[in-house]
GROMACS .gro file of C-alpha atoms in nm:
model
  227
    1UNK     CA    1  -0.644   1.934  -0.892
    2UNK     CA    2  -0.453   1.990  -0.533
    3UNK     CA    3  -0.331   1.637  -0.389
    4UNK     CA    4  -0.070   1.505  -0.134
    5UNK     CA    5   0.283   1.487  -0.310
    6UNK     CA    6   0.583   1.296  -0.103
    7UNK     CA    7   0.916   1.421  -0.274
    8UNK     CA    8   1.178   1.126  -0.200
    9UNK     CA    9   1.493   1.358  -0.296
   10UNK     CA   10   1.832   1.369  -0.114
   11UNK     CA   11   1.967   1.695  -0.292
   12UNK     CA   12   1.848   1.977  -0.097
   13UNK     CA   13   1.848   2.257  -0.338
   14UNK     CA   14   1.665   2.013  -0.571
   15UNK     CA   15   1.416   1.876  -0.309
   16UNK     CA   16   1.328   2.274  -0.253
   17UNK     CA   17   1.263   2.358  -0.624
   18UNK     CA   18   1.024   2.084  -0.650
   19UNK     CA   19   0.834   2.182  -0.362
   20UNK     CA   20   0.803   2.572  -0.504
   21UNK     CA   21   0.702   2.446  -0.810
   22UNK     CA   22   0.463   2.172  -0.713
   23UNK     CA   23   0.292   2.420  -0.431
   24UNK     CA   24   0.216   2.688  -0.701
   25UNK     CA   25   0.041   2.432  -0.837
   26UNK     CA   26  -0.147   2.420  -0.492
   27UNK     CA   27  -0.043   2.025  -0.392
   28UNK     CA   28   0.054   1.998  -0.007
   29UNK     CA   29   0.401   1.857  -0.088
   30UNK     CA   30   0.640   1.627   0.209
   31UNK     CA   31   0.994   1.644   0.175
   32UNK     CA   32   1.206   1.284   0.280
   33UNK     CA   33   1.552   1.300   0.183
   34UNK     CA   34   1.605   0.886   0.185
   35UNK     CA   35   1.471   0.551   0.077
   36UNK     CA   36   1.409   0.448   0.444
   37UNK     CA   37   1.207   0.792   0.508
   38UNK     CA   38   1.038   0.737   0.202
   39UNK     CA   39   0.882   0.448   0.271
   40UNK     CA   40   0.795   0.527   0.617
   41UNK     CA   41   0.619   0.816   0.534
   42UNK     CA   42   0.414   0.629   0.223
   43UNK     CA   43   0.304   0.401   0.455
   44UNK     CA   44   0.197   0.678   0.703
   45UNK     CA   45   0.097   0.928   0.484
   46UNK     CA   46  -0.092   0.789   0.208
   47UNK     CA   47   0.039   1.037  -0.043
   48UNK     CA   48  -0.196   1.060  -0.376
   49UNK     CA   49   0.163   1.063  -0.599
   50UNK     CA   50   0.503   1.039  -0.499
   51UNK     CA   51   0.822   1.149  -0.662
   52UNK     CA   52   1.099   0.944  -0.661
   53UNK     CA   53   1.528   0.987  -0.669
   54UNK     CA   54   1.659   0.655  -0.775
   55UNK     CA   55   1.966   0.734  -0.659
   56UNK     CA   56   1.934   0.754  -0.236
   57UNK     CA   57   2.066   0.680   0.032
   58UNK     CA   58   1.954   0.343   0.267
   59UNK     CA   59   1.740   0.215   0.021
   60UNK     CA   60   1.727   0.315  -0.357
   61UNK     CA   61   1.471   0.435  -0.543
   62UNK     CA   62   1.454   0.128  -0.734
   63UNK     CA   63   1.392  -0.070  -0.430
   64UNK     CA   64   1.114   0.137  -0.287
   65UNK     CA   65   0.925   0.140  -0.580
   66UNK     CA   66   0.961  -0.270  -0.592
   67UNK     CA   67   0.825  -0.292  -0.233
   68UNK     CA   68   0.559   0.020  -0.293
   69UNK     CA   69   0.408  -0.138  -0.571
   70UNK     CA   70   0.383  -0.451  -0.386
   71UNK     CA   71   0.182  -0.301  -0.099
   72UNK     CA   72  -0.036   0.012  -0.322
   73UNK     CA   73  -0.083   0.192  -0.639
   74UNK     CA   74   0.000   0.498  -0.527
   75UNK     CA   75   0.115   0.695  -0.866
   76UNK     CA   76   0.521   0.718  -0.905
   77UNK     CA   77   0.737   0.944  -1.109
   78UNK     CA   78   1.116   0.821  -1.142
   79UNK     CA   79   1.374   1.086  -1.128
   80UNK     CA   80   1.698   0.966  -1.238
   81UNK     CA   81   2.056   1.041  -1.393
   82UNK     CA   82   2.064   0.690  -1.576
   83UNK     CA   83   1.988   0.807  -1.893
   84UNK     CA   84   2.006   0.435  -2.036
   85UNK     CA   85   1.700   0.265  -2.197
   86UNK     CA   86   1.788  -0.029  -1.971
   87UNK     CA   87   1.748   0.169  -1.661
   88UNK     CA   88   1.429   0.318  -1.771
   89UNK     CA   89   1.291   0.036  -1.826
   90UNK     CA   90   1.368  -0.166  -1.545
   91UNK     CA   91   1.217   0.143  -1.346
   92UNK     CA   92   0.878   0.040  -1.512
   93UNK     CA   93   0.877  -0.297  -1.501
   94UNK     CA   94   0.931  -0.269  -1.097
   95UNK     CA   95   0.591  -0.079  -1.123
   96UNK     CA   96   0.689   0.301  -1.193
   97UNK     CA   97   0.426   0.512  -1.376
   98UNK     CA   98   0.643   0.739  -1.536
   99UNK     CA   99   1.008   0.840  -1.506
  100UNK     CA  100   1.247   1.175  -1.591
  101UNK     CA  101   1.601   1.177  -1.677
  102UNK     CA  102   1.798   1.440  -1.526
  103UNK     CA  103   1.878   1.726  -1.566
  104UNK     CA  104   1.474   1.809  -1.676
  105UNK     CA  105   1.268   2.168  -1.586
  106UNK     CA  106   1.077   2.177  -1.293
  107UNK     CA  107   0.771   2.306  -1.559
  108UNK     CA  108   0.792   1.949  -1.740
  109UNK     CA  109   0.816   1.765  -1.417
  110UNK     CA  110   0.495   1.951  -1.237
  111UNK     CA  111   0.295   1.892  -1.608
  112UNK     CA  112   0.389   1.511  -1.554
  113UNK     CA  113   0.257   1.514  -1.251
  114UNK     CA  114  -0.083   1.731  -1.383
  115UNK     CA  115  -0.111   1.377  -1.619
  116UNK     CA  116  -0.014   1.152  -1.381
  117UNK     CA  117  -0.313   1.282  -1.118
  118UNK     CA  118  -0.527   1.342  -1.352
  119UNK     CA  119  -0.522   0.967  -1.498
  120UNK     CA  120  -0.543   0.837  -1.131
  121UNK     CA  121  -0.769   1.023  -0.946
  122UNK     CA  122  -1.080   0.875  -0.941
  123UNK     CA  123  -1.357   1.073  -1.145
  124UNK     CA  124  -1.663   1.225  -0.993
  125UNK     CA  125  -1.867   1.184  -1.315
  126UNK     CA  126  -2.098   0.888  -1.346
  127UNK     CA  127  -1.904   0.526  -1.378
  128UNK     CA  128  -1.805   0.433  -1.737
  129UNK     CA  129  -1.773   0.100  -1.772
  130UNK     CA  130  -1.636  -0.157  -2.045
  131UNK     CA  131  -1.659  -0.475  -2.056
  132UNK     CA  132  -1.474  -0.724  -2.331
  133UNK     CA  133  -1.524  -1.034  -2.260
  134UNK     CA  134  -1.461  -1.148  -1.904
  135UNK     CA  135  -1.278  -0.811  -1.884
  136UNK     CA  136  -1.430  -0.515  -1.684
  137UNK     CA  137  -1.262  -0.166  -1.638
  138UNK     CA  138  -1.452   0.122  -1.486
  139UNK     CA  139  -1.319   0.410  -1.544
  140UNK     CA  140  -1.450   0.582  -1.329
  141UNK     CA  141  -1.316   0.388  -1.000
  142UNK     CA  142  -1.019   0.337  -1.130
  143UNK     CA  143  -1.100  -0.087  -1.116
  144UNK     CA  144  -1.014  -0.358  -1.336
  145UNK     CA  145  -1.168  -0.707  -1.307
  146UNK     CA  146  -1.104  -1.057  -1.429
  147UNK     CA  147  -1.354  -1.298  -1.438
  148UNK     CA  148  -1.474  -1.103  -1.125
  149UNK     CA  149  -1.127  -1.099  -0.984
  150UNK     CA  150  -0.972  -0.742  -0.917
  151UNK     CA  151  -0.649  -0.677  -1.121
  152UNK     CA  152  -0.438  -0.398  -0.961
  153UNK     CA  153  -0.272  -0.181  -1.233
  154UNK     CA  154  -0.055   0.137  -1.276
  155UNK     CA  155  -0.172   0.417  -1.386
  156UNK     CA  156  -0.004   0.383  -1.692
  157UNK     CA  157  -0.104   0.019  -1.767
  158UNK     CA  158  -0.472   0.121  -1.682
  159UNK     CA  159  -0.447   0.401  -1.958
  160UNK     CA  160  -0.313   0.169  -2.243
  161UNK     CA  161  -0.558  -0.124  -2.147
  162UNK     CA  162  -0.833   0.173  -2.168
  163UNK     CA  163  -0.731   0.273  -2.489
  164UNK     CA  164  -0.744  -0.101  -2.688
  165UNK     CA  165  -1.078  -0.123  -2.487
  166UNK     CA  166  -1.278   0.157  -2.658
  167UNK     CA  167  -1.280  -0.036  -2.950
  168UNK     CA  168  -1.224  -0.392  -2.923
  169UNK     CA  169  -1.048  -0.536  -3.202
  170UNK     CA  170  -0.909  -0.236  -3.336
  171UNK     CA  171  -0.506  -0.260  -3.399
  172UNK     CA  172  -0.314   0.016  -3.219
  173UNK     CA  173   0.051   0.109  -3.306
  174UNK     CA  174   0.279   0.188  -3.090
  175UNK     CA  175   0.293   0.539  -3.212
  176UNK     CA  176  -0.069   0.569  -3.173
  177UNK     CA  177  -0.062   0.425  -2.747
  178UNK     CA  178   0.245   0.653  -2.718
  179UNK     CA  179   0.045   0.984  -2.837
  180UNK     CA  180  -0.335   0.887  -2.655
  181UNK     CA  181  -0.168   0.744  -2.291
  182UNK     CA  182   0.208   0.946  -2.323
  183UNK     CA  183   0.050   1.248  -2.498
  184UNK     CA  184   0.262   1.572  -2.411
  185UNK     CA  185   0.607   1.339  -2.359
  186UNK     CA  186   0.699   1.254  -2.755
  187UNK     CA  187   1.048   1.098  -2.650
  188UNK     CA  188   0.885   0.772  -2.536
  189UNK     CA  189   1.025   0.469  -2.691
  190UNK     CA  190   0.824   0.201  -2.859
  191UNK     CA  191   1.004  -0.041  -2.634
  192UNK     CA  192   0.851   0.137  -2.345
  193UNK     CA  193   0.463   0.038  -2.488
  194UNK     CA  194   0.591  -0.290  -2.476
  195UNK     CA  195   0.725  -0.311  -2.153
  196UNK     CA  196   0.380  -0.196  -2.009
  197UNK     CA  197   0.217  -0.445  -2.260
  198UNK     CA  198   0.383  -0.731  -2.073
  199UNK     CA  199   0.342  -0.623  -1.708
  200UNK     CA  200  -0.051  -0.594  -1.894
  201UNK     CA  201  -0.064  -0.951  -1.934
  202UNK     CA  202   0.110  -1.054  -1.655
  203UNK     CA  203  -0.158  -0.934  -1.410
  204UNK     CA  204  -0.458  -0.986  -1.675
  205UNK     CA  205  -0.328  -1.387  -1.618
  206UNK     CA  206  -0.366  -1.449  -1.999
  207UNK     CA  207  -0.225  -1.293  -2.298
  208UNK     CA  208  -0.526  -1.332  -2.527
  209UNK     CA  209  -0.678  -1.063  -2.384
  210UNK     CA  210  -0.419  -0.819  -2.525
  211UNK     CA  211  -0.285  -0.963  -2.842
  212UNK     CA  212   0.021  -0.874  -3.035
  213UNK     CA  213  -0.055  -0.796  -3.422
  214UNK     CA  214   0.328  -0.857  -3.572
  215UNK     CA  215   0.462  -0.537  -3.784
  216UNK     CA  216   0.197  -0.343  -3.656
  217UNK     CA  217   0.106  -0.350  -3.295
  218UNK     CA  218  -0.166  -0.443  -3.006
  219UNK     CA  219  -0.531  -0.512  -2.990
  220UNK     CA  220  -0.785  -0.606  -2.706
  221UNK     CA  221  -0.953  -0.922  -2.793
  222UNK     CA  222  -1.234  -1.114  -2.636
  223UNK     CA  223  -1.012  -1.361  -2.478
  224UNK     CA  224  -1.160  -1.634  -2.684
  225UNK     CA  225  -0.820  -1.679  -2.900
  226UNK     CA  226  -0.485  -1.679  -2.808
  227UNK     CA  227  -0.234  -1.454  -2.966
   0.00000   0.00000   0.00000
């Protein structure tokens, strides 16, 4: 799967090892080497994924993703040196898809990306949709709705509200979200499920739709009860 890949990176050797790596894959890959730049060339580009240095000049990576995810849902992948589960999660909250702690090997960083694309790009095969409720997600499009309202999700949000809603009423652990939406990355923390579970129900407007089952985790309900 070849795609348009903006690398926001202000180390130059770095910036260049990316680009081998993520061109033997066979992605056309744009090299910015600042916040400002990066969000230029997002806007001008349209990138399918862009990967992201929190620590730039300008304007930091925290704050481009804020204003990105504000304006699109183009994919994101973090790359920082805040190793902190504070940091990380603040990265997702402000919209992030995914994130790497440096130093990390360019081979797990282009199979993030592999996931990342392959969870976002829309699918050629016939839609799949499911419906729960007033709650519609084709899978196929990539679309959520609401009542008939779109709901504009990251990719990783769109994977976990997926997963509850191929079988309604089932109770998923964390463990279990972390190995079906995370899958090749077992260092996730179960505090990073919930983080996505409450940007979830932010932008679902409700949180009966995604209910919290105490000492053992989530489940998709109708949105008849509240949790």
């Amino acid at each position: 799967m070849s795609a348009r890949i903006l690398v926001a990176e202000d180390d130059v050797k770095q910036a260049r090892l990316i680009r081998i790596y993520l061109e033997r894959e066979g992605h056309e890959v744009q090299l910015v080497a600042d916040g400002r730049s990066a969000l230029e060339r997002a806007r001008g580009a349209r990138p399918d994924l862009i990967v992201l240095d929190v620590m730039m000049p300008h304007v930091d990576g925290l704050d481009v993703t804020r204003i990105l995810r504000a304006e699109s849902e183009v994919p994101i992948l973090l790359l920082t040196a805040r190793a902190t589960e504070e940091d990380m999660l603040l990265g997702l909250d402000l919209g992030a898809d995914d994130y790497l702690t440096k130093p990390y090997s360019p081979r797990e960083l282009t199979a993030r990306v592999r996931v990342l694309l392959r969870r976002t790009k829309p699918s050629t095969a016939a839609p799949a949709v499911l419906r729960v409720g007033g709650l519609e997600i084709d899978t196929a499009r990539f679309e959520v709705r609401v009542s008939g309202e779109p709901v504009v999700l990251t990719g990783k949000e769109f994977e976990i509200l997926t997963t509850l809603a191929q079988e309604p009423g089932r109770v998923f652990t964390r463990a279990q979200i972390i190995d079906r939406v995370f899958g090749f990355d077992r260092n996730v923390l179960e505090r990073t499920v919930d983080a996505h579970v409450m940007n979830l129900r932010k932008k679902l407007g409700t949180t009966a739709y995604v209910e919290t089952v105490y000492g053992r985790g989530y489940r998709l309900s109708d949105g008849t009860a509240a949790s």
